[in-house]
PDB file of N, CA, C and O in Angstrom:
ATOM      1  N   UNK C 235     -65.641  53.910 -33.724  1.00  0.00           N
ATOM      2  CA  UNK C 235     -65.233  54.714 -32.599  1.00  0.00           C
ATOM      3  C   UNK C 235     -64.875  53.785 -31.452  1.00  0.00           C
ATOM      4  O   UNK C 235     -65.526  52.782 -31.162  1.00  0.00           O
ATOM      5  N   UNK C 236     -63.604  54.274 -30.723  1.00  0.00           N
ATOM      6  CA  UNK C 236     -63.619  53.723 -29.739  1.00  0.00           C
ATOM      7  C   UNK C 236     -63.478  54.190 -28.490  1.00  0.00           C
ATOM      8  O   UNK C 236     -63.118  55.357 -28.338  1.00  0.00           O
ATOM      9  N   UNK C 237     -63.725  53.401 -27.434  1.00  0.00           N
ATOM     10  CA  UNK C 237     -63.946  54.104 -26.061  1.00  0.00           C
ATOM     11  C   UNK C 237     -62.788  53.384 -24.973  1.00  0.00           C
ATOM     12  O   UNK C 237     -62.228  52.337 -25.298  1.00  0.00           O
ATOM     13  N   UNK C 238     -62.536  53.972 -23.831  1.00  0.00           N
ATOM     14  CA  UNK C 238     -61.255  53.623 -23.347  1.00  0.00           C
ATOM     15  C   UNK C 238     -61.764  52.832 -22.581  1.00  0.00           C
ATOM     16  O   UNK C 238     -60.981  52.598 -21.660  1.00  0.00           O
ATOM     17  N   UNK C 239     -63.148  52.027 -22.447  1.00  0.00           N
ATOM     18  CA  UNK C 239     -63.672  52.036 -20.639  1.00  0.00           C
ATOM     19  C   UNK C 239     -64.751  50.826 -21.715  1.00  0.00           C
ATOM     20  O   UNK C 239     -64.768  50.685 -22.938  1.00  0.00           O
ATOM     21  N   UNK C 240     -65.680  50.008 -20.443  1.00  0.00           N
ATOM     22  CA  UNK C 240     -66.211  49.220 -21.139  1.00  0.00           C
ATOM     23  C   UNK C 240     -67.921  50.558 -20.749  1.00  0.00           C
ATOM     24  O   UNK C 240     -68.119  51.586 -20.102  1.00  0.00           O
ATOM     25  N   UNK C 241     -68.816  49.502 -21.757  1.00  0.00           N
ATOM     26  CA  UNK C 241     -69.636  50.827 -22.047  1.00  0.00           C
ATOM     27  C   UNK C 241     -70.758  50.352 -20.958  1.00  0.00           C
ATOM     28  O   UNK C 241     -71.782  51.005 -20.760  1.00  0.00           O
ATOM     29  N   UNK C 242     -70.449  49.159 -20.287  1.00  0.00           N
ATOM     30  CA  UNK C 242     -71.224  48.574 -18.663  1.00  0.00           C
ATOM     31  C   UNK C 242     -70.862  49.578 -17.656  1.00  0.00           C
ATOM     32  O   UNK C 242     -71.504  49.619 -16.606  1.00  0.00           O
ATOM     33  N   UNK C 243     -69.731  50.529 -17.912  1.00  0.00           N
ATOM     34  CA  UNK C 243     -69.621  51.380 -16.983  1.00  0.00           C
ATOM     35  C   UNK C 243     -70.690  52.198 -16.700  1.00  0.00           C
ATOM     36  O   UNK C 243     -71.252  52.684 -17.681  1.00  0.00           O
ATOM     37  N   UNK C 244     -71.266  52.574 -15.215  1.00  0.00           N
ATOM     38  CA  UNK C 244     -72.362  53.371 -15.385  1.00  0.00           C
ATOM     39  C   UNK C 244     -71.904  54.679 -16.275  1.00  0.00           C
ATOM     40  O   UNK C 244     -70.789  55.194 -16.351  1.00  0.00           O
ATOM     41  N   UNK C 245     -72.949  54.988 -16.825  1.00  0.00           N
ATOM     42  CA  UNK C 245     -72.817  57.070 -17.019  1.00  0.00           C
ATOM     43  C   UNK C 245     -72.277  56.834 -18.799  1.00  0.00           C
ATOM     44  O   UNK C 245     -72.422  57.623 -19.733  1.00  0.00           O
ATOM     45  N   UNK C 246     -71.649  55.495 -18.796  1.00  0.00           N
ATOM     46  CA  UNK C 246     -71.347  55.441 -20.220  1.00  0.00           C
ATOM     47  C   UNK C 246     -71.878  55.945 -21.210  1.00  0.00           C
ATOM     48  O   UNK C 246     -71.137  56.390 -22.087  1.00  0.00           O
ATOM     49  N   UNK C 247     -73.249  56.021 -21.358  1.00  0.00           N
ATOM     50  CA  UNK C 247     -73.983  56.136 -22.376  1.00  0.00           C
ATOM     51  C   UNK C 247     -73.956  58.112 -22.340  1.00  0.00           C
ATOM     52  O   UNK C 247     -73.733  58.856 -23.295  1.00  0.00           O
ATOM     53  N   UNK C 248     -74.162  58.365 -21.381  1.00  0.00           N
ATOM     54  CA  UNK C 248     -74.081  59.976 -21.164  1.00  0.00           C
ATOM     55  C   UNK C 248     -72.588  60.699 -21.617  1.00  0.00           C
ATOM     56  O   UNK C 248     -72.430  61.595 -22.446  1.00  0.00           O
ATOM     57  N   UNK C 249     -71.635  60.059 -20.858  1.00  0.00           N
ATOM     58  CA  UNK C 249     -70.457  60.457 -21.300  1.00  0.00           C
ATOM     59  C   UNK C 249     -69.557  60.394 -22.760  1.00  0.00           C
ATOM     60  O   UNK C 249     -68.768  61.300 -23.030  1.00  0.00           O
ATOM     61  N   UNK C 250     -69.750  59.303 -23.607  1.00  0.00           N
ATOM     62  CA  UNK C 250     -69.759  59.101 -24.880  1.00  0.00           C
ATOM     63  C   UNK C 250     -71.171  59.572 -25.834  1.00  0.00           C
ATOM     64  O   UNK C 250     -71.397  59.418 -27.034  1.00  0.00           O
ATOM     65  N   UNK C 251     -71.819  60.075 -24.966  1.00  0.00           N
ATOM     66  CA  UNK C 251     -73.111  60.740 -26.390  1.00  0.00           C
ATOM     67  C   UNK C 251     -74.061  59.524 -27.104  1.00  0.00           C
ATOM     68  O   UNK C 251     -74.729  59.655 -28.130  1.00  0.00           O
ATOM     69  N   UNK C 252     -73.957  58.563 -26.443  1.00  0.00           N
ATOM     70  CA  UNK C 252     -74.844  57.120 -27.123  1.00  0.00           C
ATOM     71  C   UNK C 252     -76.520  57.758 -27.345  1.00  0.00           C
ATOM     72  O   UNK C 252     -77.136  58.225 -26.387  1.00  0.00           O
ATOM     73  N   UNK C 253     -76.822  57.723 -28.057  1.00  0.00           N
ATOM     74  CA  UNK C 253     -78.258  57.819 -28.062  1.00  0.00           C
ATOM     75  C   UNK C 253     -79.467  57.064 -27.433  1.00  0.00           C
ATOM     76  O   UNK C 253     -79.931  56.120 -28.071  1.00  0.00           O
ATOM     77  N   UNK C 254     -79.822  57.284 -26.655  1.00  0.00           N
ATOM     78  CA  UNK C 254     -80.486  56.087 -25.519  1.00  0.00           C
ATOM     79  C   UNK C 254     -81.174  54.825 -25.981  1.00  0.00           C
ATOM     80  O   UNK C 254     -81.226  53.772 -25.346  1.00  0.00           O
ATOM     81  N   UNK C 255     -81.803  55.116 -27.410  1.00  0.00           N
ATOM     82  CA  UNK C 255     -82.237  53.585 -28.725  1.00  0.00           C
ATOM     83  C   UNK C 255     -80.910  52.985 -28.426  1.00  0.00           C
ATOM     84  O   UNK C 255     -80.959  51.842 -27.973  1.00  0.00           O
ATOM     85  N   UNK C 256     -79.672  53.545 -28.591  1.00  0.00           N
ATOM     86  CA  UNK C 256     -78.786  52.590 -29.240  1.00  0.00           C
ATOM     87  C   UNK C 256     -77.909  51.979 -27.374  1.00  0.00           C
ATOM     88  O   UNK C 256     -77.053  51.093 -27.367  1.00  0.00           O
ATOM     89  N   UNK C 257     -78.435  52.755 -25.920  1.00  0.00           N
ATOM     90  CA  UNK C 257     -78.074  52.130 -24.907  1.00  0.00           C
ATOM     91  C   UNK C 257     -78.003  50.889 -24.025  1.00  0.00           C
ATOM     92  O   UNK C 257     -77.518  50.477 -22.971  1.00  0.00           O
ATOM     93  N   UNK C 258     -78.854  50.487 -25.183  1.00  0.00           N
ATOM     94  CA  UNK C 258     -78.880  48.519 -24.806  1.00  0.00           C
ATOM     95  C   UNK C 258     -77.663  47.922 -25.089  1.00  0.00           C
ATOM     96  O   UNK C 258     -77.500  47.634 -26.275  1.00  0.00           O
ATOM     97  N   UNK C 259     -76.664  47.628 -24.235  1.00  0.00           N
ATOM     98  CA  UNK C 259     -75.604  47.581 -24.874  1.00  0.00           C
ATOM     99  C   UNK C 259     -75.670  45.646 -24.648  1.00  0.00           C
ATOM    100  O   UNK C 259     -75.232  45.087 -23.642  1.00  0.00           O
ATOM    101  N   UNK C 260     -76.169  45.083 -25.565  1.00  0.00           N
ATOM    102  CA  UNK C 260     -76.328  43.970 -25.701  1.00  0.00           C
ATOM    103  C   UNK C 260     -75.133  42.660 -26.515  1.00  0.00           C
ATOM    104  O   UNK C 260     -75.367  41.539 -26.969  1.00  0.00           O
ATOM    105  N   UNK C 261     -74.070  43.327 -26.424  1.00  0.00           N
ATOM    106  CA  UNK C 261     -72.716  42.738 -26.529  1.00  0.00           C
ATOM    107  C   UNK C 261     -71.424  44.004 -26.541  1.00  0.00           C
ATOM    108  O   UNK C 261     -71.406  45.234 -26.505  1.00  0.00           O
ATOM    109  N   UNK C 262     -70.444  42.937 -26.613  1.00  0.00           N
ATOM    110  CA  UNK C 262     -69.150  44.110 -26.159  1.00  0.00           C
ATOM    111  C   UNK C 262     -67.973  43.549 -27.065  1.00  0.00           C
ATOM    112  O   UNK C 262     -67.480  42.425 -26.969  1.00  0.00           O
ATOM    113  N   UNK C 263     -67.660  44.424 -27.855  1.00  0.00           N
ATOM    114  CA  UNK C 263     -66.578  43.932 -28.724  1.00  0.00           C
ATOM    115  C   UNK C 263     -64.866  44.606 -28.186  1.00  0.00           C
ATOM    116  O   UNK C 263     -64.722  45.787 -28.502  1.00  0.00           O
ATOM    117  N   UNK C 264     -63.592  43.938 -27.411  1.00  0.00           N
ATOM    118  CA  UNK C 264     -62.592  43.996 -27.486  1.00  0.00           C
ATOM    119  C   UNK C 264     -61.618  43.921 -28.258  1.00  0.00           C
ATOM    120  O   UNK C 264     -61.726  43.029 -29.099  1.00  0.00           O
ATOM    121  N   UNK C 265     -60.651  44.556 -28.296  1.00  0.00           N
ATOM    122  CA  UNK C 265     -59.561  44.337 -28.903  1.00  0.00           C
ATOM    123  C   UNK C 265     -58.437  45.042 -29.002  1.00  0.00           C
ATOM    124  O   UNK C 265     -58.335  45.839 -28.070  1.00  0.00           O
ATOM    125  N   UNK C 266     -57.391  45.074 -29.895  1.00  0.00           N
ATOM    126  CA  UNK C 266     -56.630  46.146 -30.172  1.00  0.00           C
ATOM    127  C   UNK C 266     -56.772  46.741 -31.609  1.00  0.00           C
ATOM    128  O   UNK C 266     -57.434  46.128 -32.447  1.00  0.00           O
ATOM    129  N   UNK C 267     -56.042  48.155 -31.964  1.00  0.00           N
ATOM    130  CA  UNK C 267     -55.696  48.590 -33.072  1.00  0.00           C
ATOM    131  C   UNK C 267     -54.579  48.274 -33.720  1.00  0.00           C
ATOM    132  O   UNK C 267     -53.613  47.938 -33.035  1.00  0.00           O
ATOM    133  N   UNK C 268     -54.458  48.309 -35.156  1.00  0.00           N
ATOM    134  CA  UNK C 268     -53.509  47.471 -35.422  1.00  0.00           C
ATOM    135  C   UNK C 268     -52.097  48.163 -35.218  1.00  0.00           C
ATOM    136  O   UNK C 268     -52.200  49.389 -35.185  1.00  0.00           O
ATOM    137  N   UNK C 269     -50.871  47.710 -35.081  1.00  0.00           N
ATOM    138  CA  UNK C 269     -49.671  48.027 -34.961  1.00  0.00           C
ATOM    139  C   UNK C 269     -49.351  48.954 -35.947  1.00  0.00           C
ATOM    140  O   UNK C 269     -49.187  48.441 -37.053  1.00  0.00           O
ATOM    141  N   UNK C 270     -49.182  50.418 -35.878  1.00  0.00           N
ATOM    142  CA  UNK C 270     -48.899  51.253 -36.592  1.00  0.00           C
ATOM    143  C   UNK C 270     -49.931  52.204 -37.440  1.00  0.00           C
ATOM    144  O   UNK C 270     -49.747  53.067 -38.298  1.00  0.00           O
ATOM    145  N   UNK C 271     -51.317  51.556 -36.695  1.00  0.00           N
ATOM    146  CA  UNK C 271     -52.599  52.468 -37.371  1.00  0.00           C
ATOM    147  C   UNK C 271     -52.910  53.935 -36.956  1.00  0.00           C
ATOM    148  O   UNK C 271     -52.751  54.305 -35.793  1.00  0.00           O
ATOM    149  N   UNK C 272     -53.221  54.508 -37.642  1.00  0.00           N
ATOM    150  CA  UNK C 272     -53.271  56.263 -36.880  1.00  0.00           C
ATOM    151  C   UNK C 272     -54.797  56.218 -36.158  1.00  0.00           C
ATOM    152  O   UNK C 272     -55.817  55.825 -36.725  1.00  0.00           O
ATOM    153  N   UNK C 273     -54.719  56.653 -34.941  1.00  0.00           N
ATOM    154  CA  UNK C 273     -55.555  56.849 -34.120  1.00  0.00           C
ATOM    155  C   UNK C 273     -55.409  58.301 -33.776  1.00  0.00           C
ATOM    156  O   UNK C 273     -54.395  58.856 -33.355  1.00  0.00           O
ATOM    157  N   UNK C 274     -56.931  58.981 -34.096  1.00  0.00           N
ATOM    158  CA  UNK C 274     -57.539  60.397 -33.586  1.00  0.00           C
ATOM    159  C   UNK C 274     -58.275  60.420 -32.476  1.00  0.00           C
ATOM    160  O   UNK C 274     -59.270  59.711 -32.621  1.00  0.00           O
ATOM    161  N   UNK C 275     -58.222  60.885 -31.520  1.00  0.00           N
ATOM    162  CA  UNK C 275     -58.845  60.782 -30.280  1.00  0.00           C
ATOM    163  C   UNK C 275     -58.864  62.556 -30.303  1.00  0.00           C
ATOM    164  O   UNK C 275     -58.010  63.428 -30.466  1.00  0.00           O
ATOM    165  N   UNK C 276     -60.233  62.530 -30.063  1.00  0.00           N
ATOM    166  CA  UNK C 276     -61.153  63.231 -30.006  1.00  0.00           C
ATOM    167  C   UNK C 276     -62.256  63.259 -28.631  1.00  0.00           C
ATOM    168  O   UNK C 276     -62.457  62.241 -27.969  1.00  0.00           O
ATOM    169  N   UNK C 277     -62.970  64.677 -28.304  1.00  0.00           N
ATOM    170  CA  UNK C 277     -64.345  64.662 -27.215  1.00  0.00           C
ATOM    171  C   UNK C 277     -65.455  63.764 -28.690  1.00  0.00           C
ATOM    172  O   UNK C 277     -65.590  63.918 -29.904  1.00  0.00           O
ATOM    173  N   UNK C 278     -66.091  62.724 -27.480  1.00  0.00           N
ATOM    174  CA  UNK C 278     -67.100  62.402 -28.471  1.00  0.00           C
ATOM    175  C   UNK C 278     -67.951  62.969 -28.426  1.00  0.00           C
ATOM    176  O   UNK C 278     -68.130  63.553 -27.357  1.00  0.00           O
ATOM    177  N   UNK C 279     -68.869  63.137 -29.392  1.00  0.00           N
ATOM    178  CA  UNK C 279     -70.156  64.209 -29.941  1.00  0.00           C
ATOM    179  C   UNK C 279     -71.158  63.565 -29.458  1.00  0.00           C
ATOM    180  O   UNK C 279     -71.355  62.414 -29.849  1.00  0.00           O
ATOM    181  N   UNK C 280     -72.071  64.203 -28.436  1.00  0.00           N
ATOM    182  CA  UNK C 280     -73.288  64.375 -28.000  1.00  0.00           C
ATOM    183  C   UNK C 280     -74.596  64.230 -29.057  1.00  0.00           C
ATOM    184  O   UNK C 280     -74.831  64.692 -30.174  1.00  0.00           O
ATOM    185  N   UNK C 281     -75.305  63.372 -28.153  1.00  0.00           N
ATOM    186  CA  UNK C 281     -76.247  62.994 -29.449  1.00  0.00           C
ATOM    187  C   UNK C 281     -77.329  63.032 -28.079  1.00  0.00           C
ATOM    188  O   UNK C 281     -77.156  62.050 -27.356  1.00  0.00           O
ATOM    189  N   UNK C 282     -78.364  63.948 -27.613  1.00  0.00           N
ATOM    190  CA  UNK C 282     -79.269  64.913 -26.401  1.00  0.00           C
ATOM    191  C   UNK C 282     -80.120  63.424 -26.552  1.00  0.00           C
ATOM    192  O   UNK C 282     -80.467  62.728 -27.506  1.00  0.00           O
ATOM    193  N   UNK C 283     -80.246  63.345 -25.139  1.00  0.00           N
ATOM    194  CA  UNK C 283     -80.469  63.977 -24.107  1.00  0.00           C
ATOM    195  C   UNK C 283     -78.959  63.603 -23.434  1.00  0.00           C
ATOM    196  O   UNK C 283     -78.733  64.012 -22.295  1.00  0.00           O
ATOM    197  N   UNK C 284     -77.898  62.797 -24.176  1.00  0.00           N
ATOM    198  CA  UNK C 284     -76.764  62.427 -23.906  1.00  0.00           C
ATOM    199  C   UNK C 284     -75.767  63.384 -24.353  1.00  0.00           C
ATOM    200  O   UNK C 284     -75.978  63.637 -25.539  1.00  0.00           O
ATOM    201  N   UNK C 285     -74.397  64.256 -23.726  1.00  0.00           N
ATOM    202  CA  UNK C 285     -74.088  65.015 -23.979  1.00  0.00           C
ATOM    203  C   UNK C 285     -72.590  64.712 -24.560  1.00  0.00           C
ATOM    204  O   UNK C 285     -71.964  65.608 -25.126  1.00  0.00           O
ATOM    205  N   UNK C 286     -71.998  63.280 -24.375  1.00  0.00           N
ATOM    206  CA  UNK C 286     -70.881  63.080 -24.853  1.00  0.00           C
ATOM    207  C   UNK C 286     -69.624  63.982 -23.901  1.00  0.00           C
ATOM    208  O   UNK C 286     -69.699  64.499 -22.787  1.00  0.00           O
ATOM    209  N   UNK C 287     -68.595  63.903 -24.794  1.00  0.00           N
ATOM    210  CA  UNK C 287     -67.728  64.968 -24.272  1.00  0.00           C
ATOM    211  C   UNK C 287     -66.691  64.220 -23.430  1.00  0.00           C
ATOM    212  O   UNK C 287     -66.000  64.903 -22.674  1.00  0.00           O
ATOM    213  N   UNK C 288     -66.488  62.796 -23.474  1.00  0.00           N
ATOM    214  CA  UNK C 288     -65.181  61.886 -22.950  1.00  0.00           C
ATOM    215  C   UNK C 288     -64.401  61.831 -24.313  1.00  0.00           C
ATOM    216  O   UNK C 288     -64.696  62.242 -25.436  1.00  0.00           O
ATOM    217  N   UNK C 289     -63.225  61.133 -23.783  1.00  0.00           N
ATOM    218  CA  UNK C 289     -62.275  61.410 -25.557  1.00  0.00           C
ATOM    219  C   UNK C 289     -62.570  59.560 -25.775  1.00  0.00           C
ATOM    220  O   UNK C 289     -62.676  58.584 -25.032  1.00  0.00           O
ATOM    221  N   UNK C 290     -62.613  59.824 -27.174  1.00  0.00           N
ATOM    222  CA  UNK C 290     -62.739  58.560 -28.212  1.00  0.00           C
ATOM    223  C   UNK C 290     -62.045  58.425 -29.211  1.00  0.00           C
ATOM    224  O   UNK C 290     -61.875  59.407 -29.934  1.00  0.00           O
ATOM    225  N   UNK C 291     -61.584  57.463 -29.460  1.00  0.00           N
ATOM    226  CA  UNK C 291     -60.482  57.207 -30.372  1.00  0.00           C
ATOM    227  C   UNK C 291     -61.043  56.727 -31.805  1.00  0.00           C
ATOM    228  O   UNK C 291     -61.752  55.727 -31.914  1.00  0.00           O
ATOM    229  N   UNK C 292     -60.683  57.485 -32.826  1.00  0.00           N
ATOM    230  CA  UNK C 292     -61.749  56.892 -34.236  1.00  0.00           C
ATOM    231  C   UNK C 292     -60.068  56.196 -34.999  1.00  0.00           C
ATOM    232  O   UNK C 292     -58.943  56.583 -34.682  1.00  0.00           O
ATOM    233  N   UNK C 293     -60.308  55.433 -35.727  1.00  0.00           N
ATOM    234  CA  UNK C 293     -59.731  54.578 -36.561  1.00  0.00           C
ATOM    235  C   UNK C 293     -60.399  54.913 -37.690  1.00  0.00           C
ATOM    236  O   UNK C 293     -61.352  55.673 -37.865  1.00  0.00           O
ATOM    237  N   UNK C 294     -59.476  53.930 -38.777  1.00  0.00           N
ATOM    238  CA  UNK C 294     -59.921  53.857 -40.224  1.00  0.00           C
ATOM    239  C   UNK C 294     -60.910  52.310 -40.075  1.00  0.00           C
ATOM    240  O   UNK C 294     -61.124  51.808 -38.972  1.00  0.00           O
ATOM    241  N   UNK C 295     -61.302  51.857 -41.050  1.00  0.00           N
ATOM    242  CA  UNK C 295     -62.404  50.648 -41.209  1.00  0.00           C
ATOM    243  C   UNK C 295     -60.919  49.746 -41.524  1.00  0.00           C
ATOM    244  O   UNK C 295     -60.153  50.050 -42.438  1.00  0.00           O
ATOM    245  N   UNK C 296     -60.661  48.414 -40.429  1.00  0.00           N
ATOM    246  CA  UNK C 296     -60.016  47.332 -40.692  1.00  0.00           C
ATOM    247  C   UNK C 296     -58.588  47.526 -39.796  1.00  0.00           C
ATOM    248  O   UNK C 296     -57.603  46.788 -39.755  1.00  0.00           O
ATOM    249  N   UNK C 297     -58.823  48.632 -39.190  1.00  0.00           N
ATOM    250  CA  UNK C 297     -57.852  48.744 -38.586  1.00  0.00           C
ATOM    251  C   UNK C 297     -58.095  48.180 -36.731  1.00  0.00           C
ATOM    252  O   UNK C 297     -57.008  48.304 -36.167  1.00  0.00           O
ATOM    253  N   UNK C 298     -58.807  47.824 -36.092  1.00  0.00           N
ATOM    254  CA  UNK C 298     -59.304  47.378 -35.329  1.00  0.00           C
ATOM    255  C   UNK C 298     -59.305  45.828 -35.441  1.00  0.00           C
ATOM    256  O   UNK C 298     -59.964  45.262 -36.312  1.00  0.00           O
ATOM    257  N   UNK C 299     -58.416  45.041 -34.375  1.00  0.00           N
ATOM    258  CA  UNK C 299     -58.462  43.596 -34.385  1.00  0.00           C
ATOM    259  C   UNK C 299     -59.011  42.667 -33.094  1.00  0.00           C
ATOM    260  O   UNK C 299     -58.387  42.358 -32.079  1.00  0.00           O
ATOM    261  N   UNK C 300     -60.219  42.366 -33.429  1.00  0.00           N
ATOM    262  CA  UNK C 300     -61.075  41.782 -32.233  1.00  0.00           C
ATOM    263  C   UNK C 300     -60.464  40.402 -31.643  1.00  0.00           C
ATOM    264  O   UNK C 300     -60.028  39.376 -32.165  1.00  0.00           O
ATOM    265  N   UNK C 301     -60.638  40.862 -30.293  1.00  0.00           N
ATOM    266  CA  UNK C 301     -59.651  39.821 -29.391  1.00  0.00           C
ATOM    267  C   UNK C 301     -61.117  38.821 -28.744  1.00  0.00           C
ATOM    268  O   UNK C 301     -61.223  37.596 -28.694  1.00  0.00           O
ATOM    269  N   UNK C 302     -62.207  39.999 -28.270  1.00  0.00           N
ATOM    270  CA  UNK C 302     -62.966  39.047 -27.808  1.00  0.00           C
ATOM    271  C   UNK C 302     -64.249  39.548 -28.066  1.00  0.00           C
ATOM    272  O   UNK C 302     -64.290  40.726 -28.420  1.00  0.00           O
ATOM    273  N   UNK C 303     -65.626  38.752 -27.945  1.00  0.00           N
ATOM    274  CA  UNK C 303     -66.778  39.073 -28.027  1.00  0.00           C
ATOM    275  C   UNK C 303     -67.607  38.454 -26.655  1.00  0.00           C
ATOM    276  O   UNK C 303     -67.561  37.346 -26.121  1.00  0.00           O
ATOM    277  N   UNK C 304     -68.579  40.007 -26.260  1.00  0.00           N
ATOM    278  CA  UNK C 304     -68.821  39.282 -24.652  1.00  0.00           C
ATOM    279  C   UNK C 304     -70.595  39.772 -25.385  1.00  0.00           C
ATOM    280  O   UNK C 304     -70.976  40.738 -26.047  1.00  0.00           O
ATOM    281  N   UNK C 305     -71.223  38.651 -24.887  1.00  0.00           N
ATOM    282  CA  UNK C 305     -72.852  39.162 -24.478  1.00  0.00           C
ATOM    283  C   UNK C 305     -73.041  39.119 -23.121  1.00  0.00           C
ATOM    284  O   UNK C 305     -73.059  38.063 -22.488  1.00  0.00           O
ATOM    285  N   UNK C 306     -73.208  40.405 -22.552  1.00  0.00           N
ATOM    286  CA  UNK C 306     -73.583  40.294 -20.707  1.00  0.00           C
ATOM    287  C   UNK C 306     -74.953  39.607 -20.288  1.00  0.00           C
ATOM    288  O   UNK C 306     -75.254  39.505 -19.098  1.00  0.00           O
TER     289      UNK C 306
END
């Protein structure tokens, strides 16, 4: 899944539905999709006490090409 915004944004975790275990966001993966891959963008699904409901873009597996890797 992907998100349009980095997930250091406050409210991130609420607005994409992150489950608060998984809100340690202890690295950050960039990049693009590949040239000509089908992208579904969708509200992401709420996972409580986080309610989701920003749009997210899902890909297929390999279609995503990492430009950079950040640990904050």
């Amino acid at each position: 899944f992907l998100a349009p915004e980095s997930p250091l944004t406050p409210g991130f975790a609420q607005r994409f539905g992150v489950p608060p275990k998984n809100a340690n966001f202890n690295f950050i993966l960039g990049g693009r999709v590949r040239p000509g891959a089908p992208v579904v963008t969708r509200p992401a699904q709420g996972i409580p006490p986080n309610l989701g409901g920003d749009i997210e873009g899902v890909i297929n597996p390999g279609d995503f090409m990492i430009e950079f890797f950040h640990m904050p």
